[in-house]
Coordinates of C-alpha atoms and ligand atoms in Angstrom, one line a residue:
M1 CA 62.0 96.1 70.5
R2 CA 64.0 97.4 73.4
E3 CA 67.6 96.2 73.6
T4 CA 69.2 95.0 76.8
V5 CA 72.8 95.9 77.6
L6 CA 75.0 94.1 80.2
I7 CA 77.8 96.4 81.5
T8 CA 80.6 95.2 83.8
G9 CA 82.4 97.8 85.9
A10 CA 79.3 99.9 85.9
S11 CA 79.7 101.5 89.3
S12 CA 82.1 104.3 88.1
G13 CA 84.1 105.8 85.3
L14 CA 83.6 104.5 81.8
G15 CA 81.1 101.8 82.8
L16 CA 78.9 104.4 84.5
E17 CA 79.0 106.7 81.4
F18 CA 78.1 103.8 79.2
A19 CA 75.2 103.1 81.4
K20 CA 73.9 106.7 81.0
I21 CA 74.4 106.6 77.2
F22 CA 72.5 103.3 76.8
A23 CA 69.7 104.4 79.2
Y24 CA 69.3 107.6 77.2
K25 CA 69.1 105.4 74.1
R26 CA 66.1 103.7 75.8
C27 CA 67.9 100.4 76.4
N28 CA 67.3 98.3 79.5
L29 CA 70.4 97.6 81.6
V30 CA 72.0 94.9 83.7
L31 CA 74.8 96.5 85.7
V32 CA 77.6 94.5 87.3
A33 CA 80.3 95.6 89.8
R34 CA 81.3 94.8 93.4
N35 CA 79.8 97.9 95.0
E36 CA 76.1 97.1 95.5
E37 CA 75.3 100.3 97.2
K38 CA 76.6 102.4 94.2
L39 CA 74.9 100.1 91.7
L40 CA 71.5 100.6 93.5
E41 CA 72.0 104.3 93.6
I42 CA 72.8 104.4 89.9
K43 CA 69.7 102.2 89.2
K44 CA 67.5 104.6 91.1
K45 CA 68.9 107.7 89.3
L46 CA 68.7 106.2 85.8
E47 CA 65.2 104.8 86.2
K48 CA 64.0 108.2 87.4
K49 CA 65.7 110.2 84.6
Y50 CA 65.3 107.8 81.6
D51 CA 62.7 105.4 80.3
T52 CA 64.7 102.3 81.3
H53 CA 64.5 99.2 83.5
V54 CA 67.8 98.5 85.4
E55 CA 68.8 95.2 87.0
V56 CA 71.9 95.2 89.3
F57 CA 74.0 92.2 90.0
P58 CA 76.8 92.7 92.5
Q59 CA 79.7 90.4 91.6
D60 CA 83.4 90.2 92.1
L61 CA 84.8 89.2 88.7
T62 CA 87.8 87.4 90.3
G63 CA 87.0 83.8 90.9
E64 CA 86.1 80.7 88.9
D65 CA 82.3 81.1 88.9
A66 CA 81.9 84.9 88.5
A67 CA 80.9 84.9 84.8
K68 CA 78.7 81.9 85.2
N69 CA 76.9 83.6 88.1
I70 CA 76.1 86.6 85.9
Y71 CA 74.9 84.3 83.1
Y72 CA 72.6 82.3 85.4
F73 CA 71.2 85.6 86.8
T74 CA 70.2 86.9 83.3
S75 CA 69.0 83.5 82.1
S76 CA 66.9 82.8 85.2
K77 CA 65.2 86.2 84.7
G78 CA 64.6 85.4 81.0
I79 CA 66.7 88.4 80.0
D80 CA 68.3 88.2 76.5
I81 CA 71.5 90.3 76.3
D82 CA 71.8 92.2 73.0
I83 CA 74.9 94.2 73.9
L84 CA 77.7 93.1 76.2
V85 CA 80.1 95.7 77.4
N86 CA 83.1 94.1 79.0
N87 CA 84.4 97.2 80.7
A88 CA 85.5 96.2 84.3
G89 CA 89.3 96.4 84.8
F90 CA 92.1 97.8 86.8
G91 CA 95.9 98.4 86.7
D92 CA 98.8 98.5 89.1
F93 CA 101.7 100.9 88.7
G94 CA 105.2 99.8 89.9
K95 CA 108.0 97.3 89.4
F96 CA 106.7 93.8 88.8
S97 CA 109.4 92.3 91.1
E98 CA 108.0 94.4 94.0
S99 CA 104.3 93.9 93.2
D100 CA 101.7 92.1 95.1
L101 CA 101.3 88.8 93.1
K102 CA 97.7 88.3 94.1
K103 CA 96.8 91.8 92.7
Q104 CA 98.5 90.8 89.4
T105 CA 96.7 87.5 89.1
D106 CA 93.4 89.2 90.1
M107 CA 94.0 91.7 87.3
I108 CA 94.3 88.9 84.8
E109 CA 91.1 87.4 86.1
V110 CA 89.1 90.6 85.8
N111 CA 90.7 92.1 82.7
V112 CA 91.1 88.9 80.7
T113 CA 89.5 85.7 82.1
S114 CA 86.1 87.1 83.0
L115 CA 86.0 88.9 79.7
V116 CA 86.7 85.7 77.7
K117 CA 84.1 83.8 79.8
L118 CA 81.4 86.4 79.4
C119 CA 82.1 86.5 75.6
R120 CA 81.8 82.8 75.3
L121 CA 78.6 82.6 77.4
Y122 CA 76.8 85.4 75.6
V123 CA 78.1 85.1 72.0
R124 CA 76.2 81.8 71.4
P125 CA 72.7 83.2 72.2
M126 CA 73.6 86.3 70.1
I127 CA 74.6 84.1 67.1
K128 CA 71.3 82.2 67.6
Q129 CA 69.3 85.4 67.5
K130 CA 71.4 86.6 64.6
Y131 CA 72.1 89.9 66.3
G132 CA 74.4 91.2 69.0
R133 CA 77.2 93.5 69.9
I134 CA 80.2 93.0 72.2
L135 CA 82.3 96.0 73.3
N136 CA 85.5 95.0 75.0
V137 CA 87.4 97.8 76.7
S138 CA 91.1 97.6 75.9
S139 CA 93.5 100.5 76.0
I140 CA 96.2 102.3 74.1
A141 CA 98.4 100.2 76.4
A142 CA 97.5 97.3 74.1
F143 CA 99.8 98.4 71.3
Q144 CA 103.2 98.2 73.1
P145 CA 105.0 96.6 76.1
G146 CA 104.5 98.6 79.3
P147 CA 107.4 98.6 81.8
L148 CA 106.2 99.5 85.3
M149 CA 102.7 98.1 84.4
P150 CA 103.7 95.0 82.5
V151 CA 100.8 92.8 83.5
Y152 CA 98.2 95.5 82.8
Y153 CA 99.6 96.3 79.3
S154 CA 99.7 92.6 78.5
T155 CA 96.1 92.1 79.6
K156 CA 95.0 94.9 77.2
A157 CA 97.1 93.5 74.4
F158 CA 95.2 90.2 74.9
V159 CA 91.8 92.0 74.8
L160 CA 92.7 93.7 71.5
S161 CA 94.1 90.6 69.8
F162 CA 91.2 88.5 71.1
T163 CA 88.6 91.0 69.8
E164 CA 90.2 91.4 66.4
A165 CA 90.4 87.6 66.0
L166 CA 86.7 87.2 67.1
S167 CA 85.6 89.8 64.6
V168 CA 86.8 87.6 61.8
E169 CA 85.1 84.4 63.2
L170 CA 81.8 86.3 63.6
R171 CA 81.6 87.7 60.1
G172 CA 78.2 87.1 58.6
T173 CA 76.6 86.1 61.9
G174 CA 75.0 89.5 62.7
V175 CA 77.2 89.7 65.8
H176 CA 79.8 92.5 65.9
V177 CA 82.7 93.0 68.3
T178 CA 84.6 96.1 69.0
A179 CA 87.7 96.8 71.1
L180 CA 87.7 100.3 72.6
C181 CA 91.2 101.6 73.2
P182 CA 91.1 104.8 75.3
G183 CA 94.2 106.8 76.4
P184 CA 94.4 108.4 79.8
T185 CA 90.9 109.3 80.9
V186 CA 89.5 111.0 84.0
T187 CA 88.0 108.2 86.2
D188 CA 89.0 106.3 89.4
F189 CA 91.4 104.2 87.4
A190 CA 94.6 106.3 88.0
N191 CA 94.0 106.4 91.8
R192 CA 93.2 102.8 92.1
A193 CA 96.3 101.9 90.0
N194 CA 98.6 104.2 92.1
L195 CA 99.3 106.2 89.0
E196 CA 99.3 109.6 90.5
H197 CA 103.1 109.9 90.2
S198 CA 103.3 108.3 86.8
G199 CA 104.2 110.6 83.9
L200 CA 101.5 109.0 81.9
F201 CA 98.7 110.7 83.8
K202 CA 100.7 113.8 85.0
N203 CA 102.1 114.9 81.6
L204 CA 99.4 113.8 79.1
K205 CA 96.0 115.5 78.7
N206 CA 93.3 113.2 80.2
A207 CA 90.1 112.8 78.2
S208 CA 86.7 113.0 79.8
A209 CA 85.0 109.6 80.4
R210 CA 81.8 111.0 78.7
D211 CA 83.7 112.0 75.5
V212 CA 85.4 108.6 75.3
C213 CA 82.2 106.7 75.8
I214 CA 80.2 108.7 73.3
Y215 CA 82.9 108.2 70.7
G216 CA 83.1 104.5 71.6
Y217 CA 79.4 104.1 71.3
K218 CA 79.1 105.8 67.9
Q219 CA 82.0 103.8 66.5
M220 CA 80.6 100.5 67.9
M221 CA 77.3 101.3 66.2
K222 CA 79.2 101.6 62.9
N223 CA 80.6 98.1 63.5
K224 CA 84.2 99.3 63.8
V225 CA 86.5 96.7 65.2
V226 CA 89.3 98.8 66.7
V227 CA 88.3 102.2 68.2
I228 CA 90.9 104.7 69.4
P229 CA 89.5 107.9 70.8
G230 CA 91.6 111.1 70.4
K231 CA 93.9 112.3 67.6
L232 CA 97.0 112.3 69.9
N233 CA 96.4 108.7 70.9
K234 CA 96.0 107.6 67.3
L235 CA 99.2 109.4 66.4
G236 CA 101.1 107.8 69.3
I237 CA 100.0 104.4 68.2
M238 CA 100.9 105.0 64.6
A239 CA 104.4 106.2 65.7
S240 CA 104.9 103.1 68.0
K241 CA 103.9 100.8 65.1
H242 CA 106.7 102.3 62.9
L243 CA 109.4 102.4 65.5
P244 CA 111.4 99.3 66.5
R245 CA 109.8 97.6 69.5
S246 CA 113.2 97.7 71.2
I247 CA 113.0 101.5 71.3
V248 CA 109.3 101.7 72.0
K249 CA 109.6 99.7 75.3
Y250 CA 112.1 102.2 76.6
A251 CA 110.1 105.2 75.4
V252 CA 107.1 103.8 77.4
Y253 CA 109.3 103.4 80.4
L254 CA 110.4 107.0 80.2
I255 CA 106.9 108.3 79.8
Q256 CA 105.5 106.2 82.7
K257 CA 108.4 106.8 85.2
Ligands
LIG301 N1 90.8 105.6 82.8 C1 91.7 105.4 82.0 O1 92.7 106.1 81.8 C2 91.7 104.1 81.1 C3 92.4 104.1 79.9 C4 92.3 103.0 79.1 C5 91.5 101.9 79.4 N2 90.8 102.0 80.6 C6 90.0 100.8 80.9 O2 88.7 101.2 81.1 C7 88.0 100.3 81.9 C8 87.1 101.0 83.0 O3 88.0 101.6 83.9 P1 87.7 103.1 84.4 O4 88.8 104.0 83.9 O5 86.3 103.5 84.3 O6 88.1 102.9 86.0 P2 87.2 102.9 87.3 O7 86.5 104.2 87.4 O8 88.2 102.5 88.4 O9 86.2 101.7 87.0 C9 86.5 100.4 87.1 C10 85.2 99.6 87.2 O10 85.6 98.2 87.3 C11 85.0 97.6 88.4 N3 85.9 96.5 88.9 C12 87.1 96.6 89.3 N4 87.6 95.5 89.9 C13 86.5 94.6 89.8 C14 86.3 93.3 90.3 N5 87.2 92.6 90.9 N6 85.1 92.7 90.1 C15 84.1 93.4 89.5 N7 84.2 94.7 89.0 C16 85.4 95.3 89.2 C17 84.8 98.7 89.4 O11 83.7 98.5 90.2 P3 83.7 98.0 91.8 O12 84.9 98.6 92.4 O13 82.4 98.4 92.3 O14 83.8 96.5 91.7 C18 84.5 99.9 88.5 O15 83.1 99.9 88.2 C19 89.0 99.3 82.5 O16 89.0 98.1 81.8 C20 90.3 100.1 82.2 O17 91.4 99.2 82.1 C21 90.9 103.0 81.4

């Protein structure tokens, strides 16, 4: 039987690459993002190139009913979701004291609240059908505090901790959860987060979105819980785990500045 994959943030970057990978794997897709025009263009291209059926659902993930609207859309069409990819997200570079508060709270809504709601809505049917996968896109930012992007780093720490905890609760149910923790990757993310001048993207080698997603896909299929693409990223995280947090937070500040 063909699997159906729901991907948020599918209009660009990692979400779009995941859509291509799952289409190649002969899965049907439900693609979510705000930009309807881009989603329809992607649907047309994927259906032409691969043996797949693509539904698009334009939805802003900020707002109380965003996740419910997506769930009603799939349920009303009789679509069972086998794999949920919670990928939509964004960051914002700069001092918190000078930030736009609405942008910070929207970030929490998209990166955290909508992810939690979608997990809650789709995990029950997955448990019932004794099969399912949830891939939550976190970041290497999850492993340490992030001065100059404090809210973003905190949202990704939440996603990592939440996913690890859920993986224990879901043992034996047939449902597997994975937190993908990429390092700097070439997508629209850096531009949208005003990161062009941050040392994080200027000084570190940025991975390709395709490589990150292929690695993430393969590890998810092996039921891995925490997935970190790239040797350097793994090394950096190992180092940050062994250094005192009081030093790590300043190191991150110096790298980001
Ligand atoms: N690129 C990196 O260096 C990097 C590193 C680690 C983790 N990540 C994570 O990877 C994930 C994907 O980001 P990306 O790098 O692929 O960046 P991207 O190219 O900017 O893609 C972000 C996606 O999220 C969607 N999105 C943003 N705000 C939304 C909202 N309010 N409602 C619905 N959808 C929204 C965007 O679609 P619309 O604009 O059409 O809504 C877009 O499809 C994010 O969670 C990010 O935190 C990225």
